[in-house]
Coordinates of C-alpha atoms and ligand atoms in Angstrom, one line a residue:
X1 CA -4.7 -22.8 25.3
X2 CA -7.9 -21.4 26.6
X3 CA -11.1 -23.3 25.6
X4 CA -15.2 -22.3 26.1
X5 CA -18.1 -23.9 24.9
X6 CA -21.3 -22.5 25.3
X7 CA -24.3 -25.0 24.6
X8 CA -28.1 -25.4 24.4
X9 CA -28.8 -22.0 24.1
X10 CA -30.6 -19.8 21.2
X11 CA -27.4 -18.8 19.2
X12 CA -28.1 -15.4 17.2
X13 CA -25.5 -14.9 14.8
X14 CA -27.0 -12.7 13.5
X15 CA -27.4 -14.4 9.7
X16 CA -29.3 -17.3 11.4
X17 CA -31.0 -18.2 14.4
X18 CA -29.4 -21.8 15.7
X19 CA -31.3 -23.7 18.2
X20 CA -30.3 -25.5 20.0
X21 CA -26.8 -24.0 19.3
X22 CA -23.3 -24.3 20.5
X23 CA -20.2 -22.1 20.4
X24 CA -16.7 -23.1 20.8
X25 CA -14.3 -20.5 21.8
X26 CA -10.4 -21.3 21.5
X27 CA -8.0 -18.2 22.5
X28 CA -10.5 -15.8 22.5
X29 CA -11.6 -16.6 18.8
X30 CA -14.7 -17.9 18.0
X31 CA -13.7 -21.7 16.6
X32 CA -16.9 -23.0 15.7
X33 CA -20.6 -22.6 15.4
X34 CA -23.2 -25.4 15.1
X35 CA -26.8 -26.8 15.9
X36 CA -26.6 -28.9 18.4
X37 CA -25.6 -29.5 22.1
X38 CA -22.3 -31.1 23.7
X39 CA -21.6 -32.5 27.4
X40 CA -18.5 -30.7 28.8
X41 CA -20.0 -27.3 28.0
X42 CA -21.6 -24.3 30.0
X43 CA -25.0 -24.9 29.6
X44 CA -27.0 -21.7 28.5
X45 CA -30.6 -23.1 28.4
X46 CA -33.0 -20.7 28.0
X47 CA -30.5 -18.4 27.2
X48 CA -29.9 -16.2 24.3
X49 CA -26.3 -16.1 22.7
X50 CA -25.8 -13.1 20.6
X51 CA -22.6 -11.0 19.3
X52 CA -22.0 -8.2 22.3
X53 CA -23.4 -4.9 21.0
X54 CA -21.3 -1.9 19.4
X55 CA -22.0 1.7 20.5
X56 CA -20.7 3.8 17.9
X57 CA -22.4 7.0 19.4
X58 CA -22.6 7.7 23.0
X59 CA -21.3 10.8 25.2
X60 CA -21.3 9.2 28.3
X61 CA -22.7 7.0 30.9
X62 CA -23.0 7.0 35.1
X63 CA -21.9 10.4 35.8
X64 CA -19.0 10.3 33.1
X65 CA -18.8 12.2 29.8
X66 CA -15.9 12.2 27.7
X67 CA -16.2 15.5 26.9
X68 CA -17.1 16.7 30.1
X69 CA -14.0 14.9 31.7
X70 CA -11.5 16.7 28.7
X71 CA -13.0 20.2 29.3
X72 CA -11.4 19.7 33.2
X73 CA -8.1 19.9 30.9
X74 CA -6.1 16.9 32.2
X75 CA -5.8 13.7 29.8
X76 CA -5.5 11.8 32.8
X77 CA -9.0 12.1 33.7
X78 CA -9.9 11.3 30.6
X79 CA -8.1 8.2 30.8
X80 CA -10.1 7.1 33.7
X81 CA -13.6 8.4 32.6
X82 CA -13.1 6.5 29.5
X83 CA -12.4 3.4 31.8
X84 CA -15.1 4.1 34.2
X85 CA -17.4 3.9 31.2
X86 CA -16.2 1.4 29.9
X87 CA -17.1 -0.5 33.0
X88 CA -20.8 0.5 32.9
X89 CA -21.6 -0.2 29.6
X90 CA -20.6 -3.6 29.7
X91 CA -23.2 -4.1 32.4
X92 CA -25.6 -3.0 29.1
X93 CA -23.8 -5.7 27.2
X94 CA -21.9 -3.3 25.3
X95 CA -18.3 -5.0 24.7
X96 CA -17.3 -2.1 21.9
X97 CA -18.1 1.4 21.7
X98 CA -16.9 5.0 20.1
X99 CA -16.5 7.4 22.9
X100 CA -18.2 10.0 21.5
X101 CA -17.2 14.3 21.8
X102 CA -19.5 17.2 21.6
X103 CA -18.6 20.4 19.9
X104 CA -16.1 22.2 22.3
X105 CA -12.5 24.2 21.7
X106 CA -9.8 22.8 20.0
X107 CA -8.0 22.5 23.4
X108 CA -10.9 20.3 24.7
X109 CA -11.0 18.2 21.7
X110 CA -7.1 17.8 21.9
X111 CA -7.0 16.9 25.9
X112 CA -9.7 14.0 24.8
X113 CA -7.7 13.1 22.0
X114 CA -4.5 12.2 24.2
X115 CA -6.8 10.4 26.8
X116 CA -8.5 8.2 24.3
X117 CA -5.0 7.4 23.3
X118 CA -3.7 6.7 26.9
X119 CA -7.3 4.3 27.3
X120 CA -6.5 2.7 24.2
X121 CA -2.8 2.0 26.0
X122 CA -4.6 0.9 29.4
X123 CA -6.9 -1.1 27.5
X124 CA -4.2 -2.8 26.1
X125 CA -2.8 -4.4 29.5
X126 CA -5.9 -4.8 31.3
X127 CA -9.5 -5.0 30.1
X128 CA -12.0 -4.4 32.6
X129 CA -14.9 -3.3 30.2
X130 CA -16.1 -2.9 26.9
X131 CA -13.3 -2.1 24.1
X132 CA -12.5 1.1 23.7
X133 CA -12.9 2.0 19.7
X134 CA -11.7 5.2 19.6
X135 CA -13.0 8.4 19.4
X136 CA -16.0 9.9 17.4
X137 CA -16.0 13.4 16.9
X138 CA -19.6 14.8 16.5
X139 CA -18.7 18.3 15.2
X140 CA -17.2 21.2 15.8
X141 CA -17.7 21.4 12.0
X142 CA -21.4 21.5 12.3
X143 CA -24.1 23.7 11.0
X144 CA -25.2 26.6 13.4
X145 CA -28.8 26.0 11.7
X146 CA -28.9 22.4 13.0
X147 CA -26.7 22.7 16.3
X148 CA -29.9 20.4 18.4
X149 CA -28.1 20.5 21.8
X150 CA -24.5 21.3 20.5
X151 CA -22.8 24.0 22.2
X152 CA -23.0 27.0 19.4
X153 CA -19.7 28.8 20.8
X154 CA -17.4 26.3 19.4
X155 CA -19.1 25.5 16.1
X156 CA -16.8 26.2 13.1
X157 CA -16.0 25.2 9.9
X158 CA -13.8 22.1 8.8
X159 CA -10.3 22.5 9.7
X160 CA -7.9 20.0 7.9
X161 CA -4.9 21.2 10.6
X162 CA -7.0 20.8 13.6
X163 CA -8.1 17.1 12.4
X164 CA -4.5 16.2 12.1
X165 CA -3.6 17.4 15.5
X166 CA -6.4 15.2 17.1
X167 CA -5.2 12.3 14.8
X168 CA -1.2 12.6 16.2
X169 CA -2.0 13.5 19.5
X170 CA -4.7 10.2 19.9
X171 CA -2.2 8.4 17.5
X172 CA -4.5 7.4 15.2
X173 CA -7.8 6.8 17.9
X174 CA -10.5 9.1 15.9
X175 CA -12.6 6.5 14.3
X176 CA -15.0 8.9 12.7
X177 CA -16.1 12.6 12.5
X178 CA -19.8 13.9 12.3
X179 CA -19.7 16.8 9.7
X180 CA -21.9 19.5 8.1
X181 CA -21.3 18.8 4.5
X182 CA -22.7 21.9 2.9
X183 CA -20.4 24.0 5.3
X184 CA -17.5 25.8 2.9
X185 CA -14.5 23.6 2.6
X186 CA -15.9 20.1 3.8
X187 CA -15.6 18.3 0.8
X188 CA -11.8 18.4 0.8
X189 CA -11.8 17.2 4.7
X190 CA -13.9 14.6 4.2
X191 CA -11.4 13.2 1.2
X192 CA -8.6 14.0 3.5
X193 CA -10.3 12.2 6.5
X194 CA -11.5 9.2 4.3
X195 CA -7.5 9.4 3.4
X196 CA -6.9 8.3 7.5
X197 CA -9.2 6.0 7.7
X198 CA -11.7 7.5 9.5
X199 CA -15.2 7.5 8.4
X200 CA -17.2 10.0 7.8
X201 CA -20.9 10.5 8.9
X202 CA -23.5 13.3 7.7
X203 CA -24.9 15.1 10.8
X204 CA -26.1 18.7 12.4
X205 CA -26.6 19.3 8.8
X206 CA -29.0 21.4 6.6
X207 CA -27.5 20.0 3.5
X208 CA -29.5 19.7 0.4
X209 CA -30.2 16.6 -1.3
X210 CA -27.0 17.6 -3.7
X211 CA -24.9 18.7 -1.3
X212 CA -25.4 15.2 0.6
X213 CA -24.9 13.5 -2.6
X214 CA -21.8 15.2 -3.2
X215 CA -20.4 14.4 0.2
X216 CA -21.7 10.8 -0.1
X217 CA -19.5 10.9 -3.9
X218 CA -16.3 12.3 -1.6
X219 CA -16.4 9.3 0.5
X220 CA -19.2 10.0 4.1
X221 CA -20.2 6.5 4.2
X222 CA -22.8 7.3 7.3
X223 CA -25.8 9.8 8.2
X224 CA -25.5 10.5 12.2
X225 CA -28.8 9.8 13.7
X226 CA -30.9 10.5 10.8
X227 CA -33.6 12.6 11.3
X228 CA -32.6 14.9 14.0
X229 CA -30.6 17.6 14.1
X230 CA -31.0 17.7 10.1
X231 CA -33.2 19.1 7.3
X232 CA -36.6 17.5 7.3
X233 CA -37.2 15.1 4.0
X234 CA -39.9 17.6 1.6
X235 CA -41.3 16.7 -1.3
X236 CA -39.9 19.5 -3.3
X237 CA -36.8 19.6 -1.1
X238 CA -35.2 15.8 -0.5
X239 CA -32.1 16.9 1.3
X240 CA -29.9 15.2 3.7
X241 CA -32.3 12.1 4.9
X242 CA -33.6 11.0 1.0
X243 CA -30.1 11.2 -0.3
X244 CA -28.8 8.8 3.0
X245 CA -31.9 6.7 2.3
X246 CA -31.4 6.1 -1.5
X247 CA -27.2 5.8 -1.3
X248 CA -26.8 1.9 -1.1
X249 CA -22.9 2.9 1.0
X250 CA -24.4 4.9 3.6
X251 CA -25.1 3.2 7.1
X252 CA -27.7 5.1 8.7
X253 CA -27.4 5.4 12.5
X254 CA -31.1 5.4 14.4
X255 CA -31.7 6.4 18.2
X256 CA -34.4 3.9 19.3
X257 CA -35.3 5.3 22.6
X258 CA -38.9 5.5 21.3
X259 CA -38.2 9.5 21.9
X260 CA -36.6 10.9 19.2
X261 CA -38.1 8.9 16.4
X262 CA -41.4 7.5 16.1
X263 CA -41.8 3.5 16.1
X264 CA -43.6 4.3 12.3
X265 CA -40.7 6.2 11.3
X266 CA -37.6 3.5 12.3
X267 CA -39.9 1.1 10.3
X268 CA -40.6 3.6 7.2
X269 CA -36.2 3.8 7.1
X270 CA -35.8 0.0 7.2
X271 CA -38.4 -0.3 4.6
X272 CA -35.8 2.2 2.3
X273 CA -32.5 0.7 3.7
X274 CA -33.0 -2.9 4.5
X275 CA -31.9 -3.7 8.1
X276 CA -28.4 -4.0 6.4
X277 CA -27.9 -0.5 6.2
X278 CA -29.3 0.7 10.3
X279 CA -27.0 0.9 12.7
X280 CA -28.5 1.9 16.4
X281 CA -26.9 3.9 18.5
X282 CA -28.0 5.4 22.1
X283 CA -26.4 8.8 21.6
X284 CA -26.7 8.7 25.9
X285 CA -25.5 11.2 28.1
X286 CA -23.8 11.8 31.7
X287 CA -26.9 11.1 33.0
X288 CA -28.0 7.2 31.8
X289 CA -28.6 5.0 34.8
X290 CA -29.0 7.9 37.0
X291 CA -32.1 9.9 38.5
X292 CA -33.6 12.8 36.7
X293 CA -32.3 16.3 37.4
X294 CA -30.0 18.5 36.2
X295 CA -26.9 17.5 34.0
X296 CA -24.3 19.6 31.7
X297 CA -23.8 18.3 28.0
X298 CA -21.2 20.3 26.4
X299 CA -21.0 22.9 28.7
X300 CA -24.9 23.4 28.4
X301 CA -27.6 23.1 30.8
X302 CA -29.6 19.5 30.6
X303 CA -32.7 19.1 32.3
X304 CA -33.8 15.1 32.8
X305 CA -37.5 14.9 33.4
X306 CA -38.9 10.7 33.1
X307 CA -35.1 9.8 31.5
X308 CA -35.8 12.0 28.7
X309 CA -32.9 15.0 28.3
X310 CA -33.7 18.6 27.1
X311 CA -31.9 22.0 26.9
X312 CA -33.6 24.8 29.1
X313 CA -35.7 25.4 25.8
X314 CA -36.8 22.2 25.5
X315 CA -34.6 21.1 22.6
X316 CA -33.7 16.8 22.9
X317 CA -30.2 16.6 23.9
X318 CA -29.2 13.1 23.6
X319 CA -31.3 10.4 25.6
X320 CA -30.4 8.1 28.6
X321 CA -30.9 5.1 26.4
X322 CA -29.0 1.9 27.3
X323 CA -28.2 -0.9 24.4
X324 CA -30.1 -3.7 25.9
X325 CA -33.1 -1.1 26.5
X326 CA -32.7 -0.1 22.6
X327 CA -32.9 -4.3 21.8
X328 CA -36.1 -3.9 23.7
X329 CA -38.0 -1.2 22.1
X330 CA -36.8 -2.5 18.6
X331 CA -38.4 -5.8 19.6
X332 CA -41.6 -4.0 20.8
X333 CA -42.1 -2.3 17.7
X334 CA -41.8 -5.2 15.1
X335 CA -38.7 -6.2 14.6
X336 CA -37.6 -10.1 14.5
X337 CA -34.5 -10.8 17.0
X338 CA -32.3 -11.4 14.0
X339 CA -32.6 -7.9 12.7
X340 CA -32.6 -5.9 15.7
X341 CA -29.5 -8.1 16.9
X342 CA -28.0 -7.5 13.5
X343 CA -28.4 -3.4 13.5
X344 CA -26.8 -3.4 17.2
X345 CA -23.4 -5.7 16.3
X346 CA -22.8 -6.7 12.9
X347 CA -23.6 -3.4 11.0
X348 CA -22.0 -1.1 13.4
X349 CA -18.9 -2.9 12.7
X350 CA -19.5 -2.8 9.1
X351 CA -20.2 0.8 9.1
X352 CA -17.1 1.6 11.0
X353 CA -14.5 -0.9 8.6
X354 CA -14.1 -2.7 12.2
X355 CA -13.3 -6.3 11.1
X356 CA -13.6 -10.1 12.7
X357 CA -16.1 -8.0 15.0
X358 CA -20.0 -8.3 15.2
X359 CA -20.8 -12.0 14.5
X360 CA -20.6 -15.0 15.5
X361 CA -18.5 -16.5 13.3
X362 CA -15.3 -18.4 13.4
X363 CA -12.6 -16.6 13.4
X364 CA -14.4 -13.5 14.9
X365 CA -13.4 -12.3 18.0
X366 CA -15.3 -14.0 20.8
X367 CA -17.3 -10.3 22.2
X368 CA -20.9 -12.1 23.3
X369 CA -23.6 -11.2 25.1
X370 CA -25.6 -13.9 27.2
X371 CA -29.6 -12.0 27.8
X372 CA -32.3 -14.2 29.2
X373 CA -35.6 -15.0 28.1
X374 CA -36.9 -11.3 28.5
X375 CA -33.7 -9.8 27.2
X376 CA -31.9 -8.5 30.3
X377 CA -28.3 -9.1 30.0
X378 CA -27.1 -11.9 31.9
X379 CA -22.9 -12.2 30.8
X380 CA -20.7 -10.8 28.8
X381 CA -17.9 -12.2 27.0
X382 CA -14.7 -10.7 25.3
X383 CA -12.4 -11.8 24.0
X384 CA -13.5 -15.2 25.3
X385 CA -13.5 -14.2 29.2
X386 CA -16.4 -13.9 30.9
X387 CA -16.3 -10.6 32.1
X388 CA -19.2 -10.1 34.7
X389 CA -18.5 -13.7 36.3
Ligands
16G410 C1 -26.2 15.3 21.5 C2 -26.9 15.5 20.6 O1 -26.3 16.5 19.7 N1 -28.0 14.8 20.2 C3 -28.8 15.0 19.4 C4 -29.5 16.6 19.7 O2 -29.2 17.8 19.5 C5 -30.5 17.0 19.1 O3 -31.4 18.1 19.8 C6 -31.9 16.0 18.9 C7 -33.2 16.2 18.6 O4 -33.4 16.8 17.0 P1 -34.4 16.7 16.5 O5 -35.8 18.3 17.3 O6 -34.3 17.6 14.8 O7 -35.5 15.7 16.3 O8 -31.0 14.7 18.8 C8 -30.2 14.5 19.3 O9 -30.2 14.3 20.5

C-alpha cells in the first residue's frame, strides 16, 4: 500500500480553506483531510494544496495541437501529440484535460478520434502527464455567422451518423461537443449526444433566447466561452447569453485571459450564476508557451503578438493562456482563492460529469497541485504520485 501525507499546508478543498491542513493519501485516493499538522508527512509550510486544474477546452500548447496533428492523417501522430500535450499541461498544474478539436473535415475528426482512443489506452499503462479525458469536439456543427476563428470550409449541419462514427472510432472517448442549437437537426442531435453521455455545450452560435432554451430543455448543459463567438445580449433580444445565465443547469465557460473578457464582465457573470456554474477554460492554442510569431489553427493562419492570437483580419483566435495564469488573473480581478480554484477544478469536473475528481475530499482521486505563495506551480500529484519530481 502506498501512503503519502502532505502537512502544514494551506489546503483549499475548494469549499473551505484549512490552515494548517493535512491531506492523507492512500493508493492514489484521498483518505483524510483535517486541520492540524502531523510529523512524518511532507512539510508544506508556506505552500498551498489545491485540487489540480481541469481544462475542458484547450486546443494545444508548446508546438502541439490535436487538430493540427490529425490533419497529418496519422492516428499515431495524434497519440504522440496528446501525450506531449499532457506533459506540457502538467507543468501548469493541470491534472486532467479535454483535447479540443476545431472545425475540420470528417476524415480529420475521425483521425483525432482514433488518436485519442490510443492515447487514453497508453495512459492506462504509463501516465507521464495530465490525464486525457477524451475529446471535446468544438464544431463542426456551428453557425457560419459566428464562426470566429473556425475554418468555414468545414462547417456543416449536425450529423448524427458522423457522431456515431467518432464515438465508435474513439471507443467512447468523446466527452463533449460544442454546437450551435439553431441549426437544422440540432435538437435531435443534442438528445442523441446526451443519450451517449456526451455533454453538450452551446457555442459559435447566433441562437435567440428561445432557440437556446429549447436546446437546454433538450439536454445542453454548458455554454462554450460565454460571450465569445455568440449572439450578444441585447435588451430586446436577450439571446443565448441570457438563456445560459438564467438556467440553473447550465455551466458557463469563461476564458479568463483578461483579453477575451473584461474583468467587469467576469464579475457580472458570477453575480448572475454564482461561482457554482463558472468553468474557467484556456482555449489555448499551439503557440502557448512559445514566442510570438505565425502559427496555424485548423488550417487558418494565426498571428501571435504580445501573446494575443488573431487571424489576419483581427479576429481573436484562441489564447496562449495557461491554467496557473488564469488563476492569477482571477485573483487580480478580486476573486477569493477558494472561488477561483473552484471554477478551475470542482466546477469543470461537474460540468462534464467526471466523478470523484476536482476536490480534496475523502474518496476523491488524489490529483493535486501544490502552489507557492505567488501562485506558481511547485509540484503536481496525480493518483497520489508526485509527477514533477
Ligand atoms: C478557437 C476559437 O474558436 N476561439 C474563439 C474564437 O473563434 C473567437 O473569434 C474569439 C473571440 O470571439 P468574439 O470576437 O466574439 O469575442 O473567441 C475565441 O478565441
